[in-house]
mmCIF file of C-alpha atoms in Angstrom:
data_model
loop_
_atom_site.group_PDB
_atom_site.id
_atom_site.type_symbol
_atom_site.label_atom_id
_atom_site.label_comp_id
_atom_site.label_asym_id
_atom_site.label_seq_id
_atom_site.Cartn_x
_atom_site.Cartn_y
_atom_site.Cartn_z
ATOM 1 C CA MET A 162 -1.143 98.961 15.659
ATOM 2 C CA ILE A 163 -2.708 102.265 16.822
ATOM 3 C CA GLU A 164 -4.487 102.518 13.397
ATOM 4 C CA TRP A 165 -5.983 99.103 13.948
ATOM 5 C CA LEU A 166 -7.197 99.987 17.464
ATOM 6 C CA ILE A 167 -8.861 103.093 16.152
ATOM 7 C CA ALA A 168 -10.373 101.158 13.322
ATOM 8 C CA LEU A 169 -11.715 98.641 15.956
ATOM 9 C CA VAL A 170 -13.408 101.443 18.039
ATOM 10 C CA ILE A 171 -14.845 103.091 14.936
ATOM 11 C CA GLY A 172 -16.051 99.877 13.456
ATOM 12 C CA ILE A 173 -17.806 98.578 16.607
ATOM 13 C CA VAL A 174 -19.410 102.018 17.283
ATOM 14 C CA ILE A 175 -20.715 102.297 13.704
ATOM 15 C CA SER A 176 -21.911 98.741 13.806
ATOM 16 C CA MET A 177 -23.891 99.292 17.064
ATOM 17 C CA VAL A 178 -25.224 102.547 15.642
ATOM 18 C CA ILE A 179 -26.491 100.841 12.513
ATOM 19 C CA TYR A 180 -28.225 98.182 14.710
ATOM 20 C CA ALA A 181 -29.674 100.705 17.042
ATOM 21 C CA ALA A 182 -31.023 102.730 14.072
ATOM 22 C CA SER A 183 -32.441 99.619 12.535
ATOM 23 C CA PHE A 184 -34.304 98.610 15.757
ATOM 24 C CA ALA A 185 -35.527 102.178 16.231
ATOM 25 C CA VAL A 186 -37.063 101.953 12.758
ATOM 26 C CA MET A 187 -38.706 98.697 13.748
ATOM 27 C CA VAL A 188 -40.146 100.051 16.957
ATOM 28 C CA ALA A 189 -41.551 102.982 14.953
ATOM 29 C CA VAL A 190 -43.168 100.725 12.480
ATOM 30 C CA VAL A 191 -44.558 98.486 15.210
ATOM 31 C CA LYS A 192 -46.094 101.542 17.088
ATOM 32 C CA LYS A 193 -47.990 102.430 13.859
ATOM 33 C CA ARG A 194 -49.439 98.877 13.756
ATOM 34 C CA LYS A 195 -50.423 98.460 17.375
ATOM 35 C CA SER A 196 -52.634 95.435 16.554
ATOM 36 C CA GLU A 197 -49.616 93.366 15.460
ATOM 37 C CA ALA A 198 -47.115 94.818 17.824
ATOM 38 C CA ASN A 199 -46.755 91.775 20.211
ATOM 39 C CA VAL A 200 -46.551 89.343 17.355
ATOM 40 C CA THR A 201 -43.953 91.298 15.593
ATOM 41 C CA LEU A 202 -41.663 91.837 18.577
ATOM 42 C CA THR A 203 -41.748 88.156 19.572
ATOM 43 C CA ASN A 204 -41.397 86.738 16.044
ATOM 44 C CA PRO A 205 -37.748 86.663 14.881
ATOM 45 C CA TRP A 206 -38.478 86.489 11.074
ATOM 46 C CA MET A 207 -41.086 89.335 11.293
ATOM 47 C CA THR A 208 -38.624 91.423 13.196
ATOM 48 C CA SER A 209 -35.945 90.618 10.566
ATOM 49 C CA ALA A 210 -38.223 91.697 7.827
ATOM 50 C CA ILE A 211 -38.066 95.265 9.219
ATOM 51 C CA VAL A 212 -34.505 95.344 10.601
ATOM 52 C CA SER A 213 -32.557 93.513 7.780
ATOM 53 C CA PRO A 214 -33.292 96.056 5.009
ATOM 54 C CA VAL A 215 -32.322 98.960 7.214
ATOM 55 C CA VAL A 216 -29.089 97.179 8.208
ATOM 56 C CA LEU A 217 -28.292 96.421 4.541
ATOM 57 C CA CYS A 218 -28.957 99.980 3.322
ATOM 58 C CA LEU A 219 -27.029 101.674 6.151
ATOM 59 C CA SER A 220 -24.042 99.157 5.711
ATOM 60 C CA LEU A 221 -23.797 99.882 1.999
ATOM 61 C CA LEU A 222 -23.991 103.600 2.608
ATOM 62 C CA VAL A 223 -21.110 103.484 5.198
ATOM 63 C CA ILE A 224 -19.087 101.212 2.869
ATOM 64 C CA PHE A 225 -19.527 103.548 -0.133
ATOM 65 C CA LEU A 226 -18.635 106.691 1.954
ATOM 66 C CA LEU A 227 -15.403 104.929 3.337
ATOM 67 C CA SER A 228 -14.338 103.220 0.209
ATOM 68 C CA MET A 229 -13.550 106.473 -1.660
ATOM 69 C CA GLY A 230 -14.102 104.640 -4.998
ATOM 70 C CA MET A 231 -12.004 101.671 -4.040
ATOM 71 C CA LEU A 232 -14.777 99.100 -3.590
ATOM 72 C CA PRO A 233 -12.764 96.081 -4.491
ATOM 73 C CA LEU A 234 -10.884 96.598 -1.186
ATOM 74 C CA TRP A 235 -14.213 96.152 0.582
ATOM 75 C CA GLY A 236 -15.137 92.922 -1.131
ATOM 76 C CA PHE A 237 -16.961 94.324 -4.085
ATOM 77 C CA GLN A 238 -15.277 92.011 -6.593
ATOM 78 C CA LEU A 239 -15.818 88.707 -8.279
ATOM 79 C CA PHE A 240 -13.954 85.484 -7.480
ATOM 80 C CA THR A 241 -13.152 82.658 -9.841
ATOM 81 C CA PHE A 242 -16.058 80.303 -10.619
ATOM 82 C CA GLU A 243 -14.003 77.204 -9.588
ATOM 83 C CA GLY A 244 -13.144 78.910 -6.336
ATOM 84 C CA MET A 245 -16.693 79.750 -5.562
ATOM 85 C CA VAL A 246 -17.860 76.159 -6.258
ATOM 86 C CA LEU A 247 -15.064 74.810 -3.966
ATOM 87 C CA LEU A 248 -15.726 77.148 -1.097
ATOM 88 C CA SER A 249 -19.494 76.703 -1.460
ATOM 89 C CA VAL A 250 -19.090 72.956 -1.024
ATOM 90 C CA ILE A 251 -16.815 73.429 1.963
ATOM 91 C CA GLY A 252 -19.425 75.808 3.291
ATOM 92 C CA ILE A 253 -22.337 73.556 2.965
ATOM 93 C CA ILE A 254 -20.489 70.741 4.653
ATOM 94 C CA ALA A 255 -19.561 73.008 7.532
ATOM 95 C CA ALA A 256 -23.104 74.281 7.768
ATOM 96 C CA ILE A 257 -24.503 70.701 7.977
ATOM 97 C CA VAL A 258 -22.005 69.794 10.717
ATOM 98 C CA VAL A 259 -22.394 72.864 12.837
ATOM 99 C CA VAL A 260 -26.141 73.034 12.500
ATOM 100 C CA LEU A 261 -26.775 69.372 13.251
ATOM 101 C CA VAL A 262 -24.415 69.422 16.332
ATOM 102 C CA SER A 263 -26.130 72.625 17.599
ATOM 103 C CA GLU A 264 -29.574 71.086 17.082
ATOM 104 C CA HIS A 265 -28.475 67.883 18.899
ATOM 105 C CA ILE A 266 -27.094 69.825 21.790
ATOM 106 C CA SER A 267 -30.033 72.343 22.065
ATOM 107 C CA PRO A 268 -33.035 71.892 19.777
ATOM 108 C CA THR A 269 -34.358 75.022 18.135
ATOM 109 C CA PRO A 270 -37.489 76.362 19.914
ATOM 110 C CA GLU A 271 -40.612 75.915 17.859
ATOM 111 C CA LYS A 272 -41.282 79.700 17.500
ATOM 112 C CA MET A 273 -37.833 80.095 15.745
ATOM 113 C CA ASN A 274 -38.815 77.462 13.136
ATOM 114 C CA PRO A 275 -40.482 78.315 9.710
ATOM 115 C CA PRO A 276 -44.254 78.560 9.795
ATOM 116 C CA SER A 277 -46.369 75.486 8.733
ATOM 117 C CA ASP A 278 -48.103 77.179 5.852
ATOM 118 C CA ARG A 279 -46.636 77.504 2.434
ATOM 119 C CA ARG A 280 -46.968 81.345 2.218
ATOM 120 C CA GLY A 281 -45.355 81.722 5.598
ATOM 121 C CA ARG A 282 -42.435 79.482 4.651
ATOM 122 C CA ILE A 283 -41.781 81.438 1.492
ATOM 123 C CA ILE A 284 -41.719 84.614 3.348
ATOM 124 C CA PHE A 285 -39.566 83.076 5.995
ATOM 125 C CA PHE A 286 -37.056 81.822 3.343
ATOM 126 C CA VAL A 287 -36.817 85.245 1.747
ATOM 127 C CA VAL A 288 -36.439 87.093 4.893
ATOM 128 C CA ILE A 289 -34.237 84.895 6.981
ATOM 129 C CA VAL A 290 -32.327 82.606 4.549
ATOM 130 C CA LEU A 291 -31.762 85.370 1.832
ATOM 131 C CA LEU A 292 -32.229 88.926 3.180
ATOM 132 C CA ALA A 293 -30.904 88.496 6.662
ATOM 133 C CA SER A 294 -27.840 86.680 5.323
ATOM 134 C CA ILE A 295 -26.965 89.435 2.921
ATOM 135 C CA ALA A 296 -27.591 92.242 5.353
ATOM 136 C CA GLU A 297 -25.545 90.823 8.201
ATOM 137 C CA GLU A 298 -22.555 89.775 5.899
ATOM 138 C CA MET A 299 -22.605 93.317 4.535
ATOM 139 C CA LEU A 300 -22.312 94.764 7.964
ATOM 140 C CA PHE A 301 -20.027 92.262 9.774
ATOM 141 C CA ARG A 302 -17.787 91.165 6.953
ATOM 142 C CA GLY A 303 -18.248 93.769 4.232
ATOM 143 C CA PHE A 304 -17.975 96.716 6.750
ATOM 144 C CA LEU A 305 -16.568 95.558 10.228
ATOM 145 C CA GLN A 306 -13.887 92.964 9.084
ATOM 146 C CA ASN A 307 -12.748 95.101 6.190
ATOM 147 C CA ILE A 308 -12.385 98.317 8.125
ATOM 148 C CA LEU A 309 -10.077 96.484 10.472
ATOM 149 C CA ASP A 310 -8.092 94.494 7.811
ATOM 150 C CA ASN A 311 -7.756 97.502 5.698
ATOM 151 C CA ALA A 312 -6.375 99.471 8.517
ATOM 152 C CA LEU A 313 -3.746 96.869 9.361
ATOM 153 C CA LEU A 314 -3.666 93.285 8.342
ATOM 154 C CA LEU A 315 -3.108 91.109 11.313
ATOM 155 C CA ALA A 316 -3.219 87.506 10.047
ATOM 156 C CA LEU A 317 -2.491 84.087 11.351
ATOM 157 C CA ASP A 318 -1.211 81.928 8.626
ATOM 158 C CA MET A 319 -2.866 78.503 8.759
ATOM 159 C CA GLY A 320 -1.321 77.223 5.550
ATOM 160 C CA TRP A 321 -3.715 77.363 2.701
ATOM 161 C CA PHE A 322 -5.883 80.035 4.403
ATOM 162 C CA SER A 323 -5.378 82.889 6.933
ATOM 163 C CA ILE A 324 -7.422 84.119 9.899
ATOM 164 C CA THR A 325 -7.247 87.838 10.251
ATOM 165 C CA GLY A 326 -7.803 90.073 13.221
ATOM 166 C CA GLY A 327 -10.788 91.545 11.394
ATOM 167 C CA ALA A 328 -12.351 88.082 10.873
ATOM 168 C CA ILE A 329 -11.907 87.266 14.534
ATOM 169 C CA VAL A 330 -13.394 90.377 15.818
ATOM 170 C CA SER A 331 -16.369 90.347 13.414
ATOM 171 C CA ALA A 332 -17.063 86.717 14.392
ATOM 172 C CA ILE A 333 -17.032 87.534 18.071
ATOM 173 C CA VAL A 334 -19.379 90.534 17.607
ATOM 174 C CA PHE A 335 -21.663 88.520 15.404
ATOM 175 C CA GLY A 336 -21.914 85.902 17.900
ATOM 176 C CA MET A 337 -22.580 88.361 20.746
ATOM 177 C CA ILE A 338 -25.523 90.025 18.911
ATOM 178 C CA HIS A 339 -27.306 86.576 19.152
ATOM 179 C CA ILE A 340 -27.436 86.702 22.908
ATOM 180 C CA ALA A 341 -30.582 88.778 23.045
ATOM 181 C CA PRO A 342 -32.534 86.683 20.410
ATOM 182 C CA ALA A 343 -31.424 83.506 22.101
ATOM 183 C CA LYS A 344 -32.871 84.702 25.453
ATOM 184 C CA GLN A 345 -36.048 86.121 23.886
ATOM 185 C CA MET A 346 -36.833 82.796 22.020
ATOM 186 C CA GLY A 347 -35.786 80.451 24.774
ATOM 187 C CA SER A 348 -32.857 79.003 23.010
ATOM 188 C CA SER A 349 -29.551 78.045 24.454
ATOM 189 C CA VAL A 350 -27.405 81.154 24.679
ATOM 190 C CA PRO A 351 -23.955 79.426 24.523
ATOM 191 C CA VAL A 352 -25.050 77.098 21.636
ATOM 192 C CA LEU A 353 -26.523 79.910 19.495
ATOM 193 C CA VAL A 354 -23.619 82.366 20.234
ATOM 194 C CA ILE A 355 -20.898 79.793 19.536
ATOM 195 C CA SER A 356 -22.499 78.449 16.368
ATOM 196 C CA ALA A 357 -23.077 82.016 15.041
ATOM 197 C CA ALA A 358 -19.464 82.873 15.905
ATOM 198 C CA ILE A 359 -18.281 79.748 13.978
ATOM 199 C CA LEU A 360 -20.344 80.789 11.007
ATOM 200 C CA GLY A 361 -18.856 84.309 11.347
ATOM 201 C CA LEU A 362 -15.309 83.018 11.439
ATOM 202 C CA ILE A 363 -15.822 80.833 8.441
ATOM 203 C CA ALA A 364 -17.426 83.666 6.478
ATOM 204 C CA GLY A 365 -14.426 85.848 7.401
ATOM 205 C CA ILE A 366 -11.844 83.295 6.274
ATOM 206 C CA PHE A 367 -13.747 83.044 2.958
ATOM 207 C CA LEU A 368 -13.628 86.783 2.629
ATOM 208 C CA THR A 369 -9.883 86.915 3.197
ATOM 209 C CA PHE A 370 -9.314 83.954 0.842
ATOM 210 C CA SER A 371 -11.478 85.203 -2.081
ATOM 211 C CA GLY A 372 -11.431 88.981 -1.556
ATOM 212 C CA SER A 373 -15.112 88.897 -2.446
ATOM 213 C CA ILE A 374 -18.103 89.558 -0.191
ATOM 214 C CA ILE A 375 -20.064 87.055 -2.304
ATOM 215 C CA LEU A 376 -18.476 83.988 -0.617
ATOM 216 C CA PRO A 377 -19.385 85.062 3.022
ATOM 217 C CA ILE A 378 -22.896 85.653 1.787
ATOM 218 C CA ILE A 379 -23.122 82.238 0.225
ATOM 219 C CA VAL A 380 -21.880 80.435 3.287
ATOM 220 C CA HIS A 381 -24.269 82.374 5.481
ATOM 221 C CA ILE A 382 -27.214 81.486 3.241
ATOM 222 C CA GLU A 383 -26.052 77.844 3.454
ATOM 223 C CA PHE A 384 -26.134 77.840 7.250
ATOM 224 C CA ASN A 385 -29.522 79.458 7.267
ATOM 225 C CA LEU A 386 -30.759 77.085 4.620
ATOM 226 C CA VAL A 387 -29.753 74.050 6.518
ATOM 227 C CA GLY A 388 -31.674 75.348 9.581
ATOM 228 C CA PHE A 389 -34.567 76.171 7.327
ATOM 229 C CA ILE A 390 -34.801 72.735 5.987
ATOM 230 C CA LEU A 391 -34.455 71.120 9.424
ATOM 231 C CA GLY A 392 -37.130 73.450 10.713
ATOM 232 C CA THR A 393 -39.605 72.546 7.898
ATOM 233 C CA ARG A 394 -39.162 68.831 8.683
ATOM 234 C CA LYS A 395 -40.184 69.144 12.369
ATOM 235 C CA PRO A 396 -43.712 68.354 13.347
ATOM 236 C CA GLN A 397 -45.849 71.438 14.078
ATOM 237 C CA ASN A 398 -47.944 71.838 17.133
ATOM 238 C CA LYS A 399 -51.500 72.685 16.120
#
């Protein structure tokens, strides 16, 4: 158990350092472009365009250093095609349910929705739906969940799937990092945090079930894709 607790401290500290470094890079970039500073800092997808690549690169670096050549233990392996299809279908169903319920309880603020122009929507799709999903899964499932589960596998057997200690911790931390964006954008903090934690838990279960980081990335993309589609269907204020 002591190994798991040590891994917990190390995992959370490194995760926070990665995020701190990423936002430090963002602030440095913004300072060099003073004319766009306010727009960037108050726009979630423009912020993500700077933060996500740094998070992804640092997460990959840490994983490669810790893996000592054993990358399959950190999710760098393939899963069966049939399994990927099945979990992808389960993921999109879960995404539709969670996002629709969240939207019903607390509608997404307009400034968190995709832009109205085509170019803006394409950039939003690439940055939020794809890049942010990959970067966040590499950090929270690829690194944080794996460092815990590789140290000591604490698992709750639910029948055909298991919920590990690493999956629970990574889901909680993933939910908590959405507190600041929710406050900044005027969204409901409990709704955004809980929905993000649910996404994180599903992604964690998929990682444990498949052993591949690909499945968590897919389900994360599905959640963001559903939100993207709903956002594009909303009327835009001129």
